[in-house]
Amino acid sequence: MKNTLLKPALLSLGLSCAAVSPLTQAAQVATDPGDYSPLPAGIDLGILYLQSFDNDEFYVNGQQVENGPTLSADIGLLRWVHYIEVGGFIVDPQVILPFGQLKLNAGGAEVEASGIGDPILGATIWLYNNPDTKQAFGVTGLVSLPLGSYDTEKGPVNLGENRTKFITQAAFVTPITEQFSVHLIGEYTFFGDNDDFGASGITREQDDQYGYQVHLNYHISDTTTASVNYYHDFGAESEVAGVDQQDELNNNRWQFTVQHFVQPDLQVQVQYGRSISVENGFFENDRINLRFVKVF
């Protein structure tokens, strides 16, 4: 497998994490097309993600705030995935390490942060995997550990979040025709408390977040896939020092993805996307993502 071409049913090359700051108010782990098509036991993936965006529109209760804050970010993620078989099921233990920089401008004041984000550990187990029909059902559990760069005086403008997060997903993969397939993913996240939020060390709490993601994929060839992606997120209202922030999510966005194997063991992915509607938080005008996957 190390030197042979991966078939379309095996384009399962890693999850794409959303930006690591709570400012982004997006899916905690935004999946990529093909993430939930399992690879054979013994395969390893080394993955580099590069994400860049500039958000200059901020919404509260569905209304754009005039002269509101702006946010720009350049985020990278390093990820290692190893596929094993346990009791007849494919499982992929993995570790994700975010890094990068954020810049928030609000009311003429600029706050910047850079460094390492909170590492994420976990795995997916495929409870159903039929190579003949190319259908699969997988369940993922991930934990984000509060070990990243964090400055209490910068509040939400940090690469680390100073809290634990538990992220779960369930996904179903099925072909529609010989060339088209659809991937359906649901996500649920539980947040721990940040008890050192802001200069005065107050507590930030957050309600559970949930959402769904859809990928419609067109397999152009054994080496190339094009996809249209949709993400919708709900919940996650926060409370700071006991005061509700009224920032509950009902946000969605679209994305277009092209994946191509430039070599049998090296895949390049390019993505472009933007928000559709935002109830609370930043409207993404343009998002560009790159991903490089090395198969071992």
mmCIF file of C-alpha atoms in Angstrom:
data_model
loop_
_atom_site.group_PDB
_atom_site.id
_atom_site.type_symbol
_atom_site.label_atom_id
_atom_site.label_comp_id
_atom_site.label_asym_id
_atom_site.label_seq_id
_atom_site.Cartn_x
_atom_site.Cartn_y
_atom_site.Cartn_z
ATOM 1 C CA MET A 1 0.000 0.000 0.000
ATOM 2 C CA LYS A 2 2.903 2.375 0.657
ATOM 3 C CA ASN A 3 3.727 2.649 -3.032
ATOM 4 C CA THR A 4 0.344 1.991 -4.626
ATOM 5 C CA LEU A 5 -2.439 4.395 -5.486
ATOM 6 C CA LEU A 6 -5.215 4.749 -2.924
ATOM 7 C CA LYS A 7 -8.657 4.088 -4.458
ATOM 8 C CA PRO A 8 -11.541 6.596 -4.162
ATOM 9 C CA ALA A 9 -13.144 4.596 -1.338
ATOM 10 C CA LEU A 10 -9.951 5.043 0.676
ATOM 11 C CA LEU A 11 -9.618 8.831 0.495
ATOM 12 C CA SER A 12 -9.838 9.078 4.287
ATOM 13 C CA LEU A 13 -7.081 11.545 4.874
ATOM 14 C CA GLY A 14 -7.725 13.248 8.162
ATOM 15 C CA LEU A 15 -10.013 15.661 9.967
ATOM 16 C CA SER A 16 -9.656 19.381 9.427
ATOM 17 C CA CYS A 17 -9.779 21.293 12.684
ATOM 18 C CA ALA A 18 -11.488 24.643 12.828
ATOM 19 C CA ALA A 19 -9.426 27.632 13.964
ATOM 20 C CA VAL A 20 -8.402 27.147 17.555
ATOM 21 C CA SER A 21 -9.705 30.358 19.124
ATOM 22 C CA PRO A 22 -13.188 30.495 20.699
ATOM 23 C CA LEU A 23 -13.612 33.749 18.772
ATOM 24 C CA THR A 24 -14.287 31.796 15.604
ATOM 25 C CA GLN A 25 -17.542 30.232 16.878
ATOM 26 C CA ALA A 26 -17.439 27.396 14.337
ATOM 27 C CA ALA A 27 -17.445 23.615 14.233
ATOM 28 C CA GLN A 28 -14.936 22.324 16.745
ATOM 29 C CA VAL A 29 -13.625 19.815 14.198
ATOM 30 C CA ALA A 30 -14.608 20.591 10.614
ATOM 31 C CA THR A 31 -14.297 17.396 8.603
ATOM 32 C CA ASP A 32 -12.956 17.126 5.075
ATOM 33 C CA PRO A 33 -14.419 15.024 2.251
ATOM 34 C CA GLY A 34 -13.446 11.385 2.652
ATOM 35 C CA ASP A 35 -12.540 11.594 6.333
ATOM 36 C CA TYR A 36 -14.902 8.802 7.306
ATOM 37 C CA SER A 37 -13.958 6.274 4.618
ATOM 38 C CA PRO A 38 -11.661 3.985 6.649
ATOM 39 C CA LEU A 39 -8.159 3.031 5.538
ATOM 40 C CA PRO A 40 -6.653 -0.438 6.110
ATOM 41 C CA ALA A 41 -4.867 -1.294 9.358
ATOM 42 C CA GLY A 42 -1.153 -0.533 9.253
ATOM 43 C CA ILE A 43 -1.443 2.757 7.325
ATOM 44 C CA ASP A 44 -0.015 5.943 8.860
ATOM 45 C CA LEU A 45 -0.767 9.504 7.778
ATOM 46 C CA GLY A 46 1.355 12.588 8.384
ATOM 47 C CA ILE A 47 -0.752 15.690 7.722
ATOM 48 C CA LEU A 48 -0.043 19.423 7.569
ATOM 49 C CA TYR A 49 -2.954 21.906 7.456
ATOM 50 C CA LEU A 50 -2.586 25.602 6.613
ATOM 51 C CA GLN A 51 -5.601 27.894 7.081
ATOM 52 C CA SER A 52 -5.913 31.636 6.504
ATOM 53 C CA PHE A 53 -8.867 34.002 6.815
ATOM 54 C CA ASP A 54 -9.811 37.639 7.366
ATOM 55 C CA ASN A 55 -13.163 38.369 9.006
ATOM 56 C CA ASP A 56 -14.254 42.026 8.906
ATOM 57 C CA GLU A 57 -17.981 41.586 9.603
ATOM 58 C CA PHE A 58 -19.342 40.839 13.080
ATOM 59 C CA TYR A 59 -22.965 39.895 13.808
ATOM 60 C CA VAL A 60 -25.122 40.053 16.943
ATOM 61 C CA ASN A 61 -28.608 38.506 16.857
ATOM 62 C CA GLY A 62 -28.427 38.288 13.082
ATOM 63 C CA GLN A 63 -27.555 41.971 12.586
ATOM 64 C CA GLN A 64 -24.194 43.253 11.439
ATOM 65 C CA VAL A 65 -22.467 45.530 13.935
ATOM 66 C CA GLU A 66 -21.379 48.763 12.293
ATOM 67 C CA ASN A 67 -17.625 49.348 12.715
ATOM 68 C CA GLY A 68 -17.496 46.081 14.648
ATOM 69 C CA PRO A 69 -14.387 44.048 15.502
ATOM 70 C CA THR A 70 -12.285 42.322 12.850
ATOM 71 C CA LEU A 71 -10.337 39.097 13.139
ATOM 72 C CA SER A 72 -7.541 37.668 11.007
ATOM 73 C CA ALA A 73 -5.741 34.389 11.496
ATOM 74 C CA ASP A 74 -3.043 32.192 10.037
ATOM 75 C CA ILE A 75 -3.358 28.745 11.553
ATOM 76 C CA GLY A 76 -1.433 25.535 10.997
ATOM 77 C CA LEU A 77 -2.023 22.040 12.327
ATOM 78 C CA LEU A 78 0.259 19.033 12.497
ATOM 79 C CA ARG A 79 -1.466 15.683 12.712
ATOM 80 C CA TRP A 80 -0.494 12.029 12.922
ATOM 81 C CA VAL A 81 -3.018 9.224 12.321
ATOM 82 C CA HIS A 82 -2.363 5.477 12.679
ATOM 83 C CA TYR A 83 -4.884 2.848 11.535
ATOM 84 C CA ILE A 84 -5.162 -0.383 13.510
ATOM 85 C CA GLU A 85 -7.633 -3.244 13.832
ATOM 86 C CA VAL A 86 -9.150 -3.993 17.228
ATOM 87 C CA GLY A 87 -11.638 -6.830 17.619
ATOM 88 C CA GLY A 88 -12.438 -6.759 13.922
ATOM 89 C CA PHE A 89 -13.028 -2.982 13.853
ATOM 90 C CA ILE A 90 -10.797 -0.357 12.205
ATOM 91 C CA VAL A 91 -9.632 2.295 14.728
ATOM 92 C CA ASP A 92 -7.420 5.341 14.072
ATOM 93 C CA PRO A 93 -5.623 6.749 17.153
ATOM 94 C CA GLN A 94 -4.409 10.254 16.395
ATOM 95 C CA VAL A 95 -2.893 13.431 17.760
ATOM 96 C CA ILE A 96 -3.381 16.996 16.469
ATOM 97 C CA LEU A 97 -1.195 19.993 17.376
ATOM 98 C CA PRO A 98 -2.416 23.474 16.286
ATOM 99 C CA PHE A 99 -0.150 26.507 15.990
ATOM 100 C CA GLY A 100 -0.266 29.967 14.442
ATOM 101 C CA GLN A 101 -1.282 33.557 15.107
ATOM 102 C CA LEU A 102 -4.456 35.604 15.641
ATOM 103 C CA LYS A 103 -5.101 39.335 15.379
ATOM 104 C CA LEU A 104 -8.246 41.001 16.762
ATOM 105 C CA ASN A 105 -9.037 44.682 16.186
ATOM 106 C CA ALA A 106 -11.877 46.128 18.252
ATOM 107 C CA GLY A 107 -12.595 49.819 18.736
ATOM 108 C CA GLY A 108 -9.169 50.796 17.468
ATOM 109 C CA ALA A 109 -7.394 48.519 19.956
ATOM 110 C CA GLU A 110 -5.436 45.617 18.500
ATOM 111 C CA VAL A 111 -4.677 42.376 20.334
ATOM 112 C CA GLU A 112 -2.395 39.711 18.880
ATOM 113 C CA ALA A 113 -1.609 36.200 19.996
ATOM 114 C CA SER A 114 0.678 33.512 18.640
ATOM 115 C CA GLY A 115 2.096 30.190 19.716
ATOM 116 C CA ILE A 116 0.891 26.634 20.149
ATOM 117 C CA GLY A 117 -2.758 25.670 20.504
ATOM 118 C CA ASP A 118 -4.276 22.989 22.713
ATOM 119 C CA PRO A 119 -3.315 19.460 21.561
ATOM 120 C CA ILE A 120 -6.180 17.153 20.594
ATOM 121 C CA LEU A 121 -6.085 13.390 21.205
ATOM 122 C CA GLY A 122 -8.584 10.733 20.254
ATOM 123 C CA ALA A 123 -9.707 8.169 17.683
ATOM 124 C CA THR A 124 -12.457 7.050 15.342
ATOM 125 C CA ILE A 125 -13.879 3.531 15.454
ATOM 126 C CA TRP A 126 -15.752 2.239 12.417
ATOM 127 C CA LEU A 127 -18.675 0.183 13.697
ATOM 128 C CA TYR A 128 -19.717 -0.650 10.145
ATOM 129 C CA ASN A 129 -17.391 -0.945 7.169
ATOM 130 C CA ASN A 130 -18.436 -2.670 3.947
ATOM 131 C CA PRO A 131 -15.687 -2.530 1.287
ATOM 132 C CA ASP A 132 -18.024 -4.008 -1.321
ATOM 133 C CA THR A 133 -20.758 -1.353 -1.039
ATOM 134 C CA LYS A 134 -18.277 1.348 0.092
ATOM 135 C CA GLN A 135 -20.596 2.204 2.987
ATOM 136 C CA ALA A 136 -19.248 2.961 6.450
ATOM 137 C CA PHE A 137 -20.378 4.278 9.824
ATOM 138 C CA GLY A 138 -17.850 5.708 12.266
ATOM 139 C CA VAL A 139 -17.906 7.273 15.737
ATOM 140 C CA THR A 140 -15.196 9.671 16.930
ATOM 141 C CA GLY A 141 -14.159 10.775 20.401
ATOM 142 C CA LEU A 142 -11.610 13.572 20.883
ATOM 143 C CA VAL A 143 -10.357 15.521 23.883
ATOM 144 C CA SER A 144 -8.711 18.951 23.676
ATOM 145 C CA LEU A 145 -6.218 19.407 26.520
ATOM 146 C CA PRO A 146 -5.533 22.888 28.046
ATOM 147 C CA LEU A 147 -1.793 22.866 27.328
ATOM 148 C CA GLY A 148 -1.523 25.541 24.646
ATOM 149 C CA SER A 149 -0.283 29.133 24.784
ATOM 150 C CA TYR A 150 -2.573 31.223 26.987
ATOM 151 C CA ASP A 151 -2.402 34.764 28.358
ATOM 152 C CA THR A 152 -5.226 35.447 30.812
ATOM 153 C CA GLU A 153 -5.247 39.183 30.032
ATOM 154 C CA LYS A 154 -6.067 38.506 26.369
ATOM 155 C CA GLY A 155 -9.263 36.602 27.166
ATOM 156 C CA PRO A 156 -10.528 34.895 23.987
ATOM 157 C CA VAL A 157 -7.614 36.076 21.816
ATOM 158 C CA ASN A 158 -5.425 33.060 22.516
ATOM 159 C CA LEU A 159 -4.253 29.972 20.683
ATOM 160 C CA GLY A 160 -4.939 27.929 23.817
ATOM 161 C CA GLU A 161 -8.321 28.051 25.594
ATOM 162 C CA ASN A 162 -7.360 27.159 29.187
ATOM 163 C CA ARG A 163 -10.146 24.562 29.354
ATOM 164 C CA THR A 164 -10.827 20.969 28.413
ATOM 165 C CA LYS A 165 -13.173 20.125 25.540
ATOM 166 C CA PHE A 166 -14.761 16.786 24.682
ATOM 167 C CA ILE A 167 -15.712 16.464 21.012
ATOM 168 C CA THR A 168 -17.799 13.635 19.570
ATOM 169 C CA GLN A 169 -18.863 12.913 16.009
ATOM 170 C CA ALA A 170 -20.847 10.244 14.193
ATOM 171 C CA ALA A 171 -20.729 9.832 10.420
ATOM 172 C CA PHE A 172 -22.278 7.776 7.647
ATOM 173 C CA VAL A 173 -20.640 7.380 4.232
ATOM 174 C CA THR A 174 -22.405 5.995 1.176
ATOM 175 C CA PRO A 175 -22.063 6.136 -2.617
ATOM 176 C CA ILE A 176 -24.943 7.560 -4.647
ATOM 177 C CA THR A 177 -23.680 6.499 -8.068
ATOM 178 C CA GLU A 178 -20.395 5.156 -9.359
ATOM 179 C CA GLN A 179 -18.869 8.644 -9.298
ATOM 180 C CA PHE A 180 -20.881 10.460 -6.601
ATOM 181 C CA SER A 181 -20.895 9.875 -2.848
ATOM 182 C CA VAL A 182 -22.275 11.667 0.189
ATOM 183 C CA HIS A 183 -20.874 11.914 3.710
ATOM 184 C CA LEU A 184 -23.142 12.950 6.609
ATOM 185 C CA ILE A 185 -21.590 13.977 9.939
ATOM 186 C CA GLY A 186 -23.101 15.053 13.248
ATOM 187 C CA GLU A 187 -21.030 16.718 15.985
ATOM 188 C CA TYR A 188 -21.534 17.349 19.698
ATOM 189 C CA THR A 189 -19.094 19.173 22.009
ATOM 190 C CA PHE A 190 -18.985 19.555 25.790
ATOM 191 C CA PHE A 191 -16.882 22.414 27.217
ATOM 192 C CA GLY A 192 -15.080 22.606 30.523
ATOM 193 C CA ASP A 193 -14.844 25.952 32.314
ATOM 194 C CA ASN A 194 -12.088 28.510 31.856
ATOM 195 C CA ASP A 195 -11.596 29.771 35.413
ATOM 196 C CA ASP A 196 -8.934 32.346 34.503
ATOM 197 C CA PHE A 197 -10.597 34.376 31.772
ATOM 198 C CA GLY A 198 -9.660 38.040 31.380
ATOM 199 C CA ALA A 199 -7.453 40.300 33.440
ATOM 200 C CA SER A 200 -9.484 39.796 36.627
ATOM 201 C CA GLY A 201 -9.384 35.993 36.389
ATOM 202 C CA ILE A 202 -13.140 35.492 36.071
ATOM 203 C CA THR A 203 -14.832 32.285 34.911
ATOM 204 C CA ARG A 204 -16.096 31.640 31.401
ATOM 205 C CA GLU A 205 -18.617 28.847 30.903
ATOM 206 C CA GLN A 206 -20.160 27.630 27.664
ATOM 207 C CA ASP A 207 -23.212 25.568 26.778
ATOM 208 C CA ASP A 208 -22.859 22.448 24.663
ATOM 209 C CA GLN A 209 -22.385 22.935 20.932
ATOM 210 C CA TYR A 210 -23.809 20.734 18.198
ATOM 211 C CA GLY A 211 -24.039 20.767 14.437
ATOM 212 C CA TYR A 212 -23.926 18.805 11.219
ATOM 213 C CA GLN A 213 -21.729 18.657 8.123
ATOM 214 C CA VAL A 214 -22.450 17.365 4.619
ATOM 215 C CA HIS A 215 -20.009 16.517 1.813
ATOM 216 C CA LEU A 216 -21.198 15.809 -1.720
ATOM 217 C CA ASN A 217 -18.255 14.305 -3.580
ATOM 218 C CA TYR A 218 -17.580 13.786 -7.278
ATOM 219 C CA HIS A 219 -14.802 11.251 -7.896
ATOM 220 C CA ILE A 220 -13.295 12.537 -11.130
ATOM 221 C CA SER A 221 -10.649 9.794 -11.228
ATOM 222 C CA ASP A 222 -8.681 7.499 -8.940
ATOM 223 C CA THR A 223 -6.442 10.483 -8.128
ATOM 224 C CA THR A 224 -8.824 13.466 -8.050
ATOM 225 C CA THR A 225 -12.026 14.343 -6.168
ATOM 226 C CA ALA A 226 -14.068 17.562 -6.150
ATOM 227 C CA SER A 227 -16.568 18.258 -3.352
ATOM 228 C CA VAL A 228 -19.148 20.765 -2.194
ATOM 229 C CA ASN A 229 -19.272 21.040 1.615
ATOM 230 C CA TYR A 230 -21.838 22.461 4.035
ATOM 231 C CA TYR A 231 -21.419 23.177 7.782
ATOM 232 C CA HIS A 232 -24.087 24.297 10.282
ATOM 233 C CA ASP A 233 -23.465 24.957 13.987
ATOM 234 C CA PHE A 234 -25.864 25.547 16.883
ATOM 235 C CA GLY A 235 -25.757 26.281 20.624
ATOM 236 C CA ALA A 236 -22.579 27.139 22.546
ATOM 237 C CA GLU A 237 -23.924 30.244 24.317
ATOM 238 C CA SER A 238 -21.302 31.473 26.763
ATOM 239 C CA GLU A 239 -21.499 32.946 30.243
ATOM 240 C CA VAL A 240 -18.811 35.202 31.693
ATOM 241 C CA ALA A 241 -18.786 35.928 35.430
ATOM 242 C CA GLY A 242 -22.344 34.610 35.623
ATOM 243 C CA VAL A 243 -23.654 36.892 32.862
ATOM 244 C CA ASP A 244 -25.164 35.351 29.711
ATOM 245 C CA GLN A 245 -23.432 36.680 26.604
ATOM 246 C CA GLN A 246 -26.396 35.995 24.287
ATOM 247 C CA ASP A 247 -24.020 34.644 21.642
ATOM 248 C CA GLU A 248 -25.769 31.375 20.795
ATOM 249 C CA LEU A 249 -24.839 29.978 17.400
ATOM 250 C CA ASN A 250 -27.034 29.419 14.379
ATOM 251 C CA ASN A 251 -24.311 29.835 11.786
ATOM 252 C CA ASN A 252 -23.668 28.101 8.473
ATOM 253 C CA ARG A 253 -21.131 28.192 5.674
ATOM 254 C CA TRP A 254 -20.246 26.484 2.384
ATOM 255 C CA GLN A 255 -16.938 25.316 1.021
ATOM 256 C CA PHE A 256 -15.523 23.892 -2.216
ATOM 257 C CA THR A 257 -12.758 21.281 -2.074
ATOM 258 C CA VAL A 258 -10.404 19.703 -4.604
ATOM 259 C CA GLN A 259 -8.191 16.763 -3.601
ATOM 260 C CA HIS A 260 -5.465 15.361 -5.874
ATOM 261 C CA PHE A 261 -2.723 12.778 -5.489
ATOM 262 C CA VAL A 262 0.400 14.378 -6.992
ATOM 263 C CA GLN A 263 2.217 11.136 -6.157
ATOM 264 C CA PRO A 264 0.795 7.753 -5.100
ATOM 265 C CA ASP A 265 1.626 8.542 -1.469
ATOM 266 C CA LEU A 266 1.190 12.340 -1.423
ATOM 267 C CA GLN A 267 -2.156 14.153 -1.620
ATOM 268 C CA VAL A 268 -2.719 17.920 -1.888
ATOM 269 C CA GLN A 269 -6.046 19.508 -0.952
ATOM 270 C CA VAL A 270 -7.198 23.073 -1.717
ATOM 271 C CA GLN A 271 -10.368 24.620 -0.236
ATOM 272 C CA TYR A 272 -12.224 27.888 -0.594
ATOM 273 C CA GLY A 273 -15.294 28.856 1.429
ATOM 274 C CA ARG A 274 -17.342 31.598 3.066
ATOM 275 C CA SER A 275 -20.253 32.064 5.431
ATOM 276 C CA ILE A 276 -23.871 31.899 4.282
ATOM 277 C CA SER A 277 -25.522 33.387 7.373
ATOM 278 C CA VAL A 278 -24.381 34.198 10.907
ATOM 279 C CA GLU A 279 -26.577 34.720 13.954
ATOM 280 C CA ASN A 280 -23.727 35.606 16.324
ATOM 281 C CA GLY A 281 -20.038 35.930 15.636
ATOM 282 C CA PHE A 282 -17.781 36.676 12.689
ATOM 283 C CA PHE A 283 -18.936 36.354 9.081
ATOM 284 C CA GLU A 284 -16.263 34.591 7.024
ATOM 285 C CA ASN A 285 -15.885 36.530 3.782
ATOM 286 C CA ASP A 286 -13.101 34.351 2.428
ATOM 287 C CA ARG A 287 -11.446 31.241 3.829
ATOM 288 C CA ILE A 288 -8.571 29.444 2.112
ATOM 289 C CA ASN A 289 -7.311 26.090 3.390
ATOM 290 C CA LEU A 290 -4.433 23.943 2.195
ATOM 291 C CA ARG A 291 -3.673 20.385 3.291
ATOM 292 C CA PHE A 292 -0.777 18.063 2.530
ATOM 293 C CA VAL A 293 -1.041 14.364 3.359
ATOM 294 C CA LYS A 294 1.854 11.900 3.317
ATOM 295 C CA VAL A 295 0.878 8.217 3.373
ATOM 296 C CA PHE A 296 3.262 5.789 5.119
#
